[in-house]
mmCIF file of C-alpha atoms and ligand atoms in Angstrom:
data_model
loop_
_atom_site.group_PDB
_atom_site.id
_atom_site.type_symbol
_atom_site.label_atom_id
_atom_site.label_comp_id
_atom_site.label_asym_id
_atom_site.label_seq_id
_atom_site.Cartn_x
_atom_site.Cartn_y
_atom_site.Cartn_z
ATOM 1 C CA MET A 15 0.247 -0.323 -0.366
ATOM 2 C CA VAL A 16 1.211 3.155 -1.330
ATOM 3 C CA ARG A 17 0.651 6.357 1.377
ATOM 4 C CA GLU A 18 1.241 9.624 0.025
ATOM 5 C CA ARG A 19 1.899 12.527 2.424
ATOM 6 C CA THR A 20 -0.435 15.671 2.437
ATOM 7 C CA GLY A 21 -0.957 15.699 5.628
ATOM 8 C CA PRO A 22 -2.214 19.094 7.511
ATOM 9 C CA SER A 23 -0.658 22.286 7.376
ATOM 10 C CA THR A 24 0.612 23.468 10.370
ATOM 11 C CA PRO A 25 1.569 27.198 10.306
ATOM 12 C CA MET A 26 4.957 27.580 11.543
ATOM 13 C CA GLU A 27 7.640 29.818 11.183
ATOM 14 C CA ILE A 28 10.009 28.306 8.212
ATOM 15 C CA PRO A 29 12.938 29.589 7.237
ATOM 16 C CA PRO A 30 12.920 32.187 4.153
ATOM 17 C CA LEU A 31 14.590 30.652 1.208
ATOM 18 C CA SER A 32 18.415 31.000 1.047
ATOM 19 C CA GLN A 33 19.112 31.957 -2.286
ATOM 20 C CA GLU A 34 22.782 31.842 -1.293
ATOM 21 C CA LEU A 35 22.229 28.155 -0.465
ATOM 22 C CA LEU A 36 20.581 27.100 -3.482
ATOM 23 C CA VAL A 37 23.562 28.364 -5.858
ATOM 24 C CA GLU A 38 26.004 25.479 -4.220
ATOM 25 C CA PHE A 39 23.880 23.409 -5.982
ATOM 26 C CA THR A 40 26.360 23.047 -8.597
ATOM 27 C CA SER A 41 28.404 19.828 -10.142
ATOM 28 C CA GLU A 42 31.067 20.704 -8.339
ATOM 29 C CA SER A 43 29.989 20.969 -4.921
ATOM 30 C CA LEU A 44 27.945 18.204 -4.763
ATOM 31 C CA ILE A 45 31.022 16.318 -5.881
ATOM 32 C CA LEU A 46 28.363 14.189 -8.213
ATOM 33 C CA SER A 47 29.019 10.387 -8.307
ATOM 34 C CA ALA A 48 27.284 8.376 -11.614
ATOM 35 C CA SER A 49 26.576 4.969 -11.100
ATOM 36 C CA SER A 50 26.168 2.063 -13.604
ATOM 37 C CA ARG A 51 23.274 1.313 -15.939
ATOM 38 C CA PHE A 52 19.916 1.381 -13.305
ATOM 39 C CA ASP A 53 16.574 1.032 -14.329
ATOM 40 C CA PRO A 54 14.250 -0.297 -11.622
ATOM 41 C CA LYS A 55 11.973 -1.678 -14.324
ATOM 42 C CA LYS A 56 14.537 -3.816 -15.555
ATOM 43 C CA VAL A 57 15.160 -4.518 -12.387
ATOM 44 C CA LEU A 58 11.995 -4.868 -10.736
ATOM 45 C CA ARG A 59 11.801 -8.222 -13.891
ATOM 46 C CA HIS A 60 15.226 -9.497 -12.839
ATOM 47 C CA LEU A 61 14.095 -9.355 -9.144
ATOM 48 C CA GLN A 62 10.468 -11.675 -10.032
ATOM 49 C CA GLY A 63 12.817 -14.295 -11.176
ATOM 50 C CA VAL A 64 15.116 -15.174 -7.995
ATOM 51 C CA ASP A 65 14.111 -16.402 -5.190
ATOM 52 C CA ARG A 66 17.698 -16.350 -3.026
ATOM 53 C CA VAL A 67 18.752 -14.854 -0.099
ATOM 54 C CA TYR A 68 21.264 -11.956 0.629
ATOM 55 C CA MET A 69 23.581 -10.225 3.201
ATOM 56 C CA GLY A 70 23.085 -6.930 3.492
ATOM 57 C CA ILE A 71 24.573 -4.897 5.602
ATOM 58 C CA ASP A 72 23.973 -0.637 6.403
ATOM 59 C CA MET A 73 27.654 0.570 8.398
ATOM 60 C CA GLY A 74 26.194 3.913 9.832
ATOM 61 C CA GLY A 75 27.967 6.333 11.946
ATOM 62 C CA ASP A 76 25.972 5.015 15.034
ATOM 63 C CA LYS A 77 24.877 1.741 14.667
ATOM 64 C CA ILE A 78 26.045 -1.404 11.903
ATOM 65 C CA THR A 79 23.036 -3.643 10.955
ATOM 66 C CA ALA A 80 23.471 -6.921 9.473
ATOM 67 C CA ARG A 81 19.391 -9.348 8.206
ATOM 68 C CA LYS A 82 19.872 -11.836 5.797
ATOM 69 C CA VAL A 83 16.909 -10.641 3.194
ATOM 70 C CA ARG A 84 15.390 -13.248 0.350
ATOM 71 C CA ILE A 85 13.991 -12.313 -2.272
ATOM 72 C CA ARG A 86 11.265 -13.102 -4.142
ATOM 73 C CA GLN A 87 9.365 -12.139 -6.656
ATOM 74 C CA GLY A 88 10.295 -8.509 -6.597
ATOM 75 C CA GLU A 89 9.983 -8.619 -2.764
ATOM 76 C CA PHE A 90 12.672 -8.725 -0.525
ATOM 77 C CA LEU A 91 11.584 -10.947 3.370
ATOM 78 C CA GLN A 92 13.772 -10.374 6.392
ATOM 79 C CA GLU A 93 14.532 -14.492 7.346
ATOM 80 C CA ASP A 94 15.931 -13.526 10.405
ATOM 81 C CA ASP A 95 16.151 -11.174 13.644
ATOM 82 C CA ASP A 96 18.426 -8.282 13.080
ATOM 83 C CA LEU A 97 22.239 -8.631 13.989
ATOM 84 C CA VAL A 98 22.799 -4.818 14.886
ATOM 85 C CA GLN A 99 25.707 -3.422 16.964
ATOM 86 C CA LYS A 100 26.319 -0.017 17.960
ATOM 87 C CA SER A 101 29.029 1.962 18.227
ATOM 88 C CA GLN A 102 30.947 5.278 18.769
ATOM 89 C CA ASN A 103 33.684 6.078 15.787
ATOM 90 C CA GLY A 104 33.096 2.526 14.559
ATOM 91 C CA GLU A 105 34.503 0.602 16.902
ATOM 92 C CA GLY A 106 34.011 -3.110 17.216
ATOM 93 C CA TYR A 107 32.445 -2.694 13.369
ATOM 94 C CA LEU A 108 35.774 -5.448 12.258
ATOM 95 C CA ASP A 109 34.421 -7.485 14.591
ATOM 96 C CA PHE A 110 30.560 -6.854 13.768
ATOM 97 C CA LEU A 111 31.902 -8.115 10.442
ATOM 98 C CA HIS A 112 33.962 -10.775 10.989
ATOM 99 C CA GLN A 113 30.988 -13.124 12.539
ATOM 100 C CA VAL A 114 29.232 -11.552 9.575
ATOM 101 C CA ALA A 115 31.708 -13.831 7.272
ATOM 102 C CA GLU A 116 31.483 -16.225 9.068
ATOM 103 C CA ILE A 117 27.836 -16.713 8.529
ATOM 104 C CA SER A 118 28.454 -15.653 4.853
ATOM 105 C CA ASN A 119 30.861 -17.649 3.922
ATOM 106 C CA ASN A 120 28.904 -21.108 5.548
ATOM 107 C CA GLU A 121 25.997 -20.024 4.505
ATOM 108 C CA ARG A 122 27.066 -18.893 1.037
ATOM 109 C CA LEU A 123 24.901 -15.739 1.037
ATOM 110 C CA PRO A 124 26.614 -13.349 -1.575
ATOM 111 C CA VAL A 125 27.089 -10.516 0.899
ATOM 112 C CA GLY A 126 26.180 -6.170 -0.469
ATOM 113 C CA LEU A 127 27.198 -3.035 1.718
ATOM 114 C CA SER A 128 25.190 0.261 2.759
ATOM 115 C CA PHE A 129 28.243 3.116 3.756
ATOM 116 C CA ALA A 130 27.348 5.878 5.247
ATOM 117 C CA GLY A 131 29.941 8.310 3.691
ATOM 118 C CA PRO A 132 31.608 9.283 0.265
ATOM 119 C CA MET A 133 32.331 6.399 -2.391
ATOM 120 C CA GLU A 134 35.235 6.127 -4.727
ATOM 121 C CA GLU A 135 34.978 3.454 -7.025
ATOM 122 C CA GLY A 136 33.681 1.540 -5.258
ATOM 123 C CA LYS A 137 35.370 1.715 -1.726
ATOM 124 C CA PRO A 138 34.622 3.943 1.061
ATOM 125 C CA GLN A 139 36.642 6.797 0.933
ATOM 126 C CA HIS A 140 36.691 7.785 4.760
ATOM 127 C CA ALA A 141 33.900 8.745 7.157
ATOM 128 C CA ALA A 142 34.301 11.620 9.923
ATOM 129 C CA ASN A 143 32.832 8.883 12.752
ATOM 130 C CA MET A 144 33.225 5.882 11.187
ATOM 131 C CA MET A 145 37.156 6.707 12.065
ATOM 132 C CA ALA A 146 38.092 4.239 14.155
ATOM 133 C CA MET A 147 37.112 1.530 11.441
ATOM 134 C CA PHE A 148 38.803 2.463 9.010
ATOM 135 C CA ARG A 149 42.583 2.859 10.922
ATOM 136 C CA GLU A 150 41.874 -0.944 11.754
ATOM 137 C CA LEU A 151 40.400 -1.699 8.217
ATOM 138 C CA GLN A 152 43.999 0.204 6.283
ATOM 139 C CA THR A 153 46.752 -1.650 9.402
ATOM 140 C CA GLU A 154 44.740 -4.825 9.156
ATOM 141 C CA TYR A 155 43.354 -5.493 6.107
ATOM 142 C CA SER A 156 45.280 -2.893 3.798
ATOM 143 C CA GLY A 157 42.234 -1.321 3.512
ATOM 144 C CA HIS A 158 40.069 -3.896 1.707
ATOM 145 C CA LEU A 159 36.875 -4.860 3.026
ATOM 146 C CA GLU A 160 36.426 -7.434 0.754
ATOM 147 C CA ARG A 161 39.336 -9.438 3.395
ATOM 148 C CA VAL A 162 37.411 -8.750 6.327
ATOM 149 C CA LEU A 163 33.823 -10.289 3.950
ATOM 150 C CA PRO A 164 35.066 -13.056 1.360
ATOM 151 C CA ARG A 165 31.189 -12.586 -0.567
ATOM 152 C CA LEU A 166 31.229 -8.765 -0.518
ATOM 153 C CA VAL A 167 30.073 -8.358 -3.638
ATOM 154 C CA SER A 168 28.737 -5.219 -3.576
ATOM 155 C CA VAL A 169 29.050 -1.416 -1.507
ATOM 156 C CA LYS A 170 27.098 1.049 -1.598
ATOM 157 C CA ASN A 171 27.359 4.178 -0.621
ATOM 158 C CA ASP A 172 23.471 4.596 1.674
ATOM 159 C CA ALA A 173 21.493 6.883 -0.073
ATOM 160 C CA THR A 174 22.527 5.282 -3.343
ATOM 161 C CA ALA A 175 21.390 2.340 -1.709
ATOM 162 C CA CYS A 176 18.455 3.253 0.206
ATOM 163 C CA LEU A 177 17.090 4.752 -3.723
ATOM 164 C CA ILE A 178 17.961 1.378 -4.710
ATOM 165 C CA SER A 179 16.029 -0.494 -2.311
ATOM 166 C CA SER A 180 12.560 2.082 -2.953
ATOM 167 C CA SER A 181 12.538 2.760 -6.555
ATOM 168 C CA VAL A 182 12.361 -0.866 -7.432
ATOM 169 C CA ALA A 183 9.463 -0.833 -4.458
ATOM 170 C CA LEU A 184 7.514 2.180 -6.103
ATOM 171 C CA CYS A 185 7.654 0.421 -9.140
ATOM 172 C CA ARG A 186 6.662 -3.304 -7.457
ATOM 173 C CA GLU A 187 3.646 -0.927 -6.818
ATOM 174 C CA GLY A 188 2.863 -0.117 -9.618
ATOM 175 C CA ARG A 189 3.812 3.205 -9.647
ATOM 176 C CA ASP A 190 5.912 4.836 -12.737
ATOM 177 C CA PHE A 191 7.919 7.382 -12.473
ATOM 178 C CA GLU A 192 10.570 8.572 -14.912
ATOM 179 C CA ASN A 193 13.099 9.564 -11.757
ATOM 180 C CA PHE A 194 13.654 10.012 -7.837
ATOM 181 C CA LEU A 195 15.276 11.886 -6.013
ATOM 182 C CA LEU A 196 16.466 10.354 -2.166
ATOM 183 C CA ILE A 197 16.797 12.908 1.195
ATOM 184 C CA ILE A 198 18.221 10.670 4.149
ATOM 185 C CA LEU A 199 17.270 12.310 6.796
ATOM 186 C CA GLY A 200 19.222 10.405 9.506
ATOM 187 C CA GLY A 201 22.145 10.593 11.669
ATOM 188 C CA GLY A 202 23.525 12.640 8.564
ATOM 189 C CA LEU A 203 21.754 14.377 5.309
ATOM 190 C CA GLY A 204 22.621 12.351 2.716
ATOM 191 C CA ALA A 205 20.660 12.781 -1.350
ATOM 192 C CA ALA A 206 20.809 10.826 -3.997
ATOM 193 C CA VAL A 207 19.219 11.243 -7.467
ATOM 194 C CA LEU A 208 18.083 8.418 -10.255
ATOM 195 C CA GLN A 209 17.718 9.916 -13.990
ATOM 196 C CA ASP A 210 17.707 8.655 -16.789
ATOM 197 C CA ASP A 211 18.372 4.712 -15.934
ATOM 198 C CA LYS A 212 21.549 6.544 -13.907
ATOM 199 C CA ILE A 213 21.033 6.919 -10.102
ATOM 200 C CA ILE A 214 23.751 10.391 -9.187
ATOM 201 C CA GLY A 215 25.018 10.469 -6.212
ATOM 202 C CA THR A 216 25.609 13.952 -4.372
ATOM 203 C CA GLU A 217 27.363 15.615 -1.510
ATOM 204 C CA ALA A 218 24.847 17.612 -0.403
ATOM 205 C CA GLY A 219 25.056 17.776 2.928
ATOM 206 C CA HIS A 220 28.512 19.052 2.626
ATOM 207 C CA LEU A 221 27.627 22.018 1.235
ATOM 208 C CA LYS A 222 27.993 25.251 3.353
ATOM 209 C CA VAL A 223 25.225 26.421 5.698
ATOM 210 C CA PRO A 224 24.250 30.247 5.593
ATOM 211 C CA ASP A 225 24.093 32.261 8.432
ATOM 212 C CA ASP A 226 19.779 32.560 7.974
ATOM 213 C CA LEU A 227 19.730 28.430 8.750
ATOM 214 C CA ASN A 228 21.640 28.479 11.487
ATOM 215 C CA PRO A 229 19.769 30.091 13.876
ATOM 216 C CA PHE A 230 22.144 28.359 16.834
ATOM 217 C CA GLN A 231 25.117 29.550 15.303
ATOM 218 C CA VAL A 232 26.906 25.854 15.913
ATOM 219 C CA ARG A 233 30.837 26.370 13.822
ATOM 220 C CA GLU A 234 32.542 23.646 13.096
ATOM 221 C CA ILE A 235 33.962 22.113 10.095
ATOM 222 C CA CYS A 236 33.429 17.925 9.171
ATOM 223 C CA GLU A 237 35.895 15.964 8.451
ATOM 224 C CA THR A 238 34.646 15.057 5.002
ATOM 225 C CA THR A 239 34.106 18.844 4.425
ATOM 226 C CA LYS A 240 37.639 18.684 5.226
ATOM 227 C CA GLU A 241 39.296 16.550 3.442
ATOM 228 C CA LEU A 242 36.473 15.566 0.914
ATOM 229 C CA GLN A 243 36.031 18.999 -0.093
ATOM 230 C CA SER A 244 38.964 20.782 1.323
ATOM 231 C CA LYS A 245 36.477 23.463 2.371
ATOM 232 C CA SER A 246 36.916 25.203 5.960
ATOM 233 C CA HIS A 247 32.674 25.927 6.269
ATOM 234 C CA THR A 248 30.866 24.722 8.161
ATOM 235 C CA CYS A 249 27.879 22.388 6.477
ATOM 236 C CA LEU A 250 24.253 21.212 6.334
ATOM 237 C CA GLU A 251 24.382 18.043 7.893
ATOM 238 C CA LEU A 252 26.196 19.562 11.193
ATOM 239 C CA VAL A 253 23.049 21.575 11.361
ATOM 240 C CA ALA A 254 20.201 20.009 10.466
ATOM 241 C CA GLY A 255 21.589 16.287 10.577
ATOM 242 C CA GLY A 256 19.558 13.863 12.969
ATOM 243 C CA VAL A 257 22.731 13.071 15.070
ATOM 244 C CA ALA A 258 25.744 15.294 13.838
ATOM 245 C CA GLY A 259 23.132 18.565 14.255
ATOM 246 C CA LEU A 260 20.621 18.536 15.971
ATOM 247 C CA GLU A 261 21.080 15.962 18.761
ATOM 248 C CA LYS A 262 25.222 17.889 18.956
ATOM 249 C CA THR A 263 23.316 21.337 19.109
ATOM 250 C CA ALA A 264 19.935 21.031 21.158
ATOM 251 C CA SER A 265 23.104 18.576 23.866
ATOM 252 C CA LYS A 266 25.430 22.268 23.617
ATOM 253 C CA VAL A 267 21.764 24.310 24.450
ATOM 254 C CA TYR A 268 20.915 22.502 26.984
ATOM 255 C CA GLY A 269 23.531 21.779 28.535
ATOM 256 C CA LYS A 270 23.649 18.232 28.941
ATOM 257 C CA ARG A 271 22.882 15.356 26.929
ATOM 258 C CA VAL A 272 20.108 14.913 24.570
ATOM 259 C CA THR A 273 18.839 12.007 21.956
ATOM 260 C CA GLY A 274 16.929 12.029 19.487
ATOM 261 C CA ILE A 275 14.043 10.456 20.997
ATOM 262 C CA GLU A 276 13.837 13.576 23.504
ATOM 263 C CA LEU A 277 14.118 15.822 21.240
ATOM 264 C CA ALA A 278 11.333 14.518 19.224
ATOM 265 C CA LYS A 279 9.500 14.268 22.536
ATOM 266 C CA MET A 280 10.763 17.631 22.787
ATOM 267 C CA ALA A 281 9.319 19.490 20.110
ATOM 268 C CA ALA A 282 6.108 17.223 20.134
ATOM 269 C CA GLN A 283 5.333 19.263 23.653
ATOM 270 C CA GLY A 284 5.973 22.130 22.645
ATOM 271 C CA ASP A 285 9.353 23.136 22.878
ATOM 272 C CA GLU A 286 10.585 26.036 20.998
ATOM 273 C CA THR A 287 13.984 24.783 20.899
ATOM 274 C CA ALA A 288 13.526 21.649 19.639
ATOM 275 C CA LYS A 289 10.528 22.709 17.795
ATOM 276 C CA ARG A 290 13.203 25.802 16.089
ATOM 277 C CA LEU A 291 16.029 23.134 15.512
ATOM 278 C CA TYR A 292 13.497 20.192 13.593
ATOM 279 C CA MET A 293 11.703 23.115 11.336
ATOM 280 C CA ASN A 294 15.416 25.323 10.687
ATOM 281 C CA ALA A 295 16.694 21.147 9.688
ATOM 282 C CA ALA A 296 12.760 21.013 6.992
ATOM 283 C CA GLY A 297 14.002 24.081 5.799
ATOM 284 C CA ILE A 298 17.029 22.366 4.619
ATOM 285 C CA VAL A 299 15.866 19.518 2.872
ATOM 286 C CA GLY A 300 13.189 22.177 1.521
ATOM 287 C CA HIS A 301 16.820 24.103 0.002
ATOM 288 C CA VAL A 302 17.710 19.913 -1.040
ATOM 289 C CA ILE A 303 14.555 19.515 -2.744
ATOM 290 C CA LEU A 304 14.612 22.281 -4.465
ATOM 291 C CA GLY A 305 18.061 23.173 -5.123
ATOM 292 C CA LEU A 306 18.856 19.665 -6.595
ATOM 293 C CA GLY A 307 15.725 20.259 -8.554
ATOM 294 C CA ASN A 308 16.760 22.978 -10.401
ATOM 295 C CA LEU A 309 20.484 21.761 -11.091
ATOM 296 C CA PHE A 310 19.191 17.893 -11.934
ATOM 297 C CA SER A 311 15.973 19.768 -13.878
ATOM 298 C CA LEU A 312 14.021 17.284 -12.468
ATOM 299 C CA PRO A 313 10.439 17.905 -13.191
ATOM 300 C CA LEU A 314 8.887 18.840 -9.613
ATOM 301 C CA GLY A 315 5.332 18.297 -8.299
ATOM 302 C CA GLU A 316 4.168 17.446 -11.558
ATOM 303 C CA ARG A 317 1.772 13.581 -12.031
ATOM 304 C CA ASP A 318 4.764 10.367 -11.966
ATOM 305 C CA HIS A 319 7.126 12.188 -13.575
ATOM 306 C CA THR A 320 9.490 12.797 -10.639
ATOM 307 C CA ALA A 321 8.995 10.615 -7.050
ATOM 308 C CA VAL A 322 10.733 12.396 -4.174
ATOM 309 C CA VAL A 323 11.325 9.664 -1.983
ATOM 310 C CA PHE A 324 12.547 10.137 2.316
ATOM 311 C CA HIS A 325 14.187 8.201 4.945
ATOM 312 C CA GLY A 326 15.893 8.482 8.129
ATOM 313 C CA GLY A 327 15.663 8.733 11.288
ATOM 314 C CA VAL A 328 14.443 11.721 11.728
ATOM 315 C CA GLN A 329 12.107 12.068 8.998
ATOM 316 C CA LYS A 330 9.779 10.230 11.692
ATOM 317 C CA ALA A 331 9.569 12.781 14.219
ATOM 318 C CA PHE A 332 6.465 14.116 15.414
ATOM 319 C CA GLY A 333 5.415 16.545 13.167
ATOM 320 C CA PHE A 334 8.124 16.662 10.282
ATOM 321 C CA PRO A 335 6.827 15.191 8.097
ATOM 322 C CA GLU A 336 4.538 17.802 7.909
ATOM 323 C CA TRP A 337 7.321 21.205 8.220
ATOM 324 C CA GLU A 338 8.959 19.516 5.042
ATOM 325 C CA ALA A 339 5.822 19.925 3.745
ATOM 326 C CA ASP A 340 5.591 22.784 4.833
ATOM 327 C CA ALA A 341 8.961 24.209 4.175
ATOM 328 C CA ILE A 342 8.123 22.701 0.306
ATOM 329 C CA ARG A 343 5.142 25.012 -0.058
ATOM 330 C CA LYS A 344 7.396 27.741 1.114
ATOM 331 C CA TYR A 345 9.737 26.967 -1.634
ATOM 332 C CA LEU A 346 7.778 26.292 -4.024
ATOM 333 C CA GLY A 347 4.430 28.060 -4.186
ATOM 334 C CA ARG A 348 3.020 24.441 -3.724
ATOM 335 C CA ASP A 349 2.865 20.371 -2.596
ATOM 336 C CA LEU A 350 4.454 18.220 -4.493
ATOM 337 C CA ASP A 351 2.803 15.387 -5.781
ATOM 338 C CA ASN A 352 4.261 12.261 -5.113
ATOM 339 C CA VAL A 353 6.610 12.361 -1.534
ATOM 340 C CA PHE A 354 7.211 9.497 0.074
ATOM 341 C CA GLN A 355 8.641 7.422 2.808
ATOM 342 C CA THR A 356 10.906 5.158 3.087
ATOM 343 C CA THR A 357 8.700 3.271 6.037
ATOM 344 C CA SER A 358 5.678 2.706 3.717
ATOM 345 C CA ILE A 359 6.946 1.019 0.467
ATOM 346 C CA VAL A 360 9.826 -0.128 2.074
ATOM 347 C CA SER A 361 10.797 -2.093 5.456
ATOM 348 C CA SER A 362 12.762 0.898 8.047
ATOM 349 C CA ASN A 363 16.408 -0.320 6.564
ATOM 350 C CA ALA A 364 15.462 0.441 3.153
ATOM 351 C CA CYS A 365 19.645 1.241 2.816
ATOM 352 C CA LEU A 366 19.835 -2.503 3.946
ATOM 353 C CA GLU A 367 17.864 -3.827 2.034
ATOM 354 C CA GLY A 368 19.415 -1.785 -1.189
ATOM 355 C CA ALA A 369 22.054 -3.228 -0.292
ATOM 356 C CA ALA A 370 20.743 -6.760 -0.885
ATOM 357 C CA VAL A 371 19.225 -5.682 -4.363
ATOM 358 C CA ALA A 372 22.889 -4.800 -5.515
ATOM 359 C CA ALA A 373 24.240 -8.297 -3.676
ATOM 360 C CA CYS A 374 21.654 -9.894 -6.162
ATOM 361 C CA LEU A 375 22.431 -7.958 -8.952
ATOM 362 C CA ALA A 376 26.737 -7.660 -8.520
ATOM 363 C CA ALA A 377 26.327 -11.235 -8.163
HETATM 364 ZN ZN1 ZN B 292 30.138 18.224 6.142
#
């Protein structure tokens, strides 16, 4: 069942449109990366003839999850309980991967991995919040993940993986779109576009945040912005990202650690700071939609041309979808026709399922 989000509007102070941010949406600043051909309709047809189990892994900033996914007749079925390990800085991730390697070796399961960070030529580059894992991978395995996971056949950036599973799922539901725009607002902020049967990864989360969209004046620079972009600006992710931005800022404002769940509760109870943080993040998401829409000439709001798909923990916070809808209405002057949550079209772990599909296509 596809549920479109057309919830009631709440008149709130969404930040005004920032031209300063919109002009940042260039191919150069976004460090675009194109995938090999990916036509969701063809992929669905292929998957409809498959009945096999794959190991999907979702490697995020604060936890890593592995699941056996049976792909059968185009559906993604969970075979077993998830294996999950929470972590800071990616500590213990390689031990976890050894466990997963043992299972996938014993059961001969092809492995696909989704990675929450920038990639180059199928290899994770680095991620500020997983440095312990990268150091260990470098010293023990010369940086080769496939030496830890012998059955690893595919590694995708998380936005790309998520776009793979959700575009196929929408096709499965009979929704035929020409373009897809996927925005992840979870621990961080990521976005990818599917156009002309190509998935284009972007580093939208690391664009420079203008002061108008930085209400609590965050003045930090993330490692990705520093290393990948050789820039020294505060990026959108450090303001709008769930862990990297909202939780950190709230913890500073309140002088104690505030988790995302607590922050969402506070916003629901009307706490002004919490609401301001979320509404500002919704405004940033609105800019990402408009900025990428402009750059790729995506026909936004035209029925059955572009699907806008939202994913990530922040998207589930009370009121957030409505604030996003408000931001879109404010910046575009109208509602979007085709807005989806991955949780309503695939499972809560669309990245992991996308990684399993990618493994199926690569194996
Ligand atoms: Zn950054």
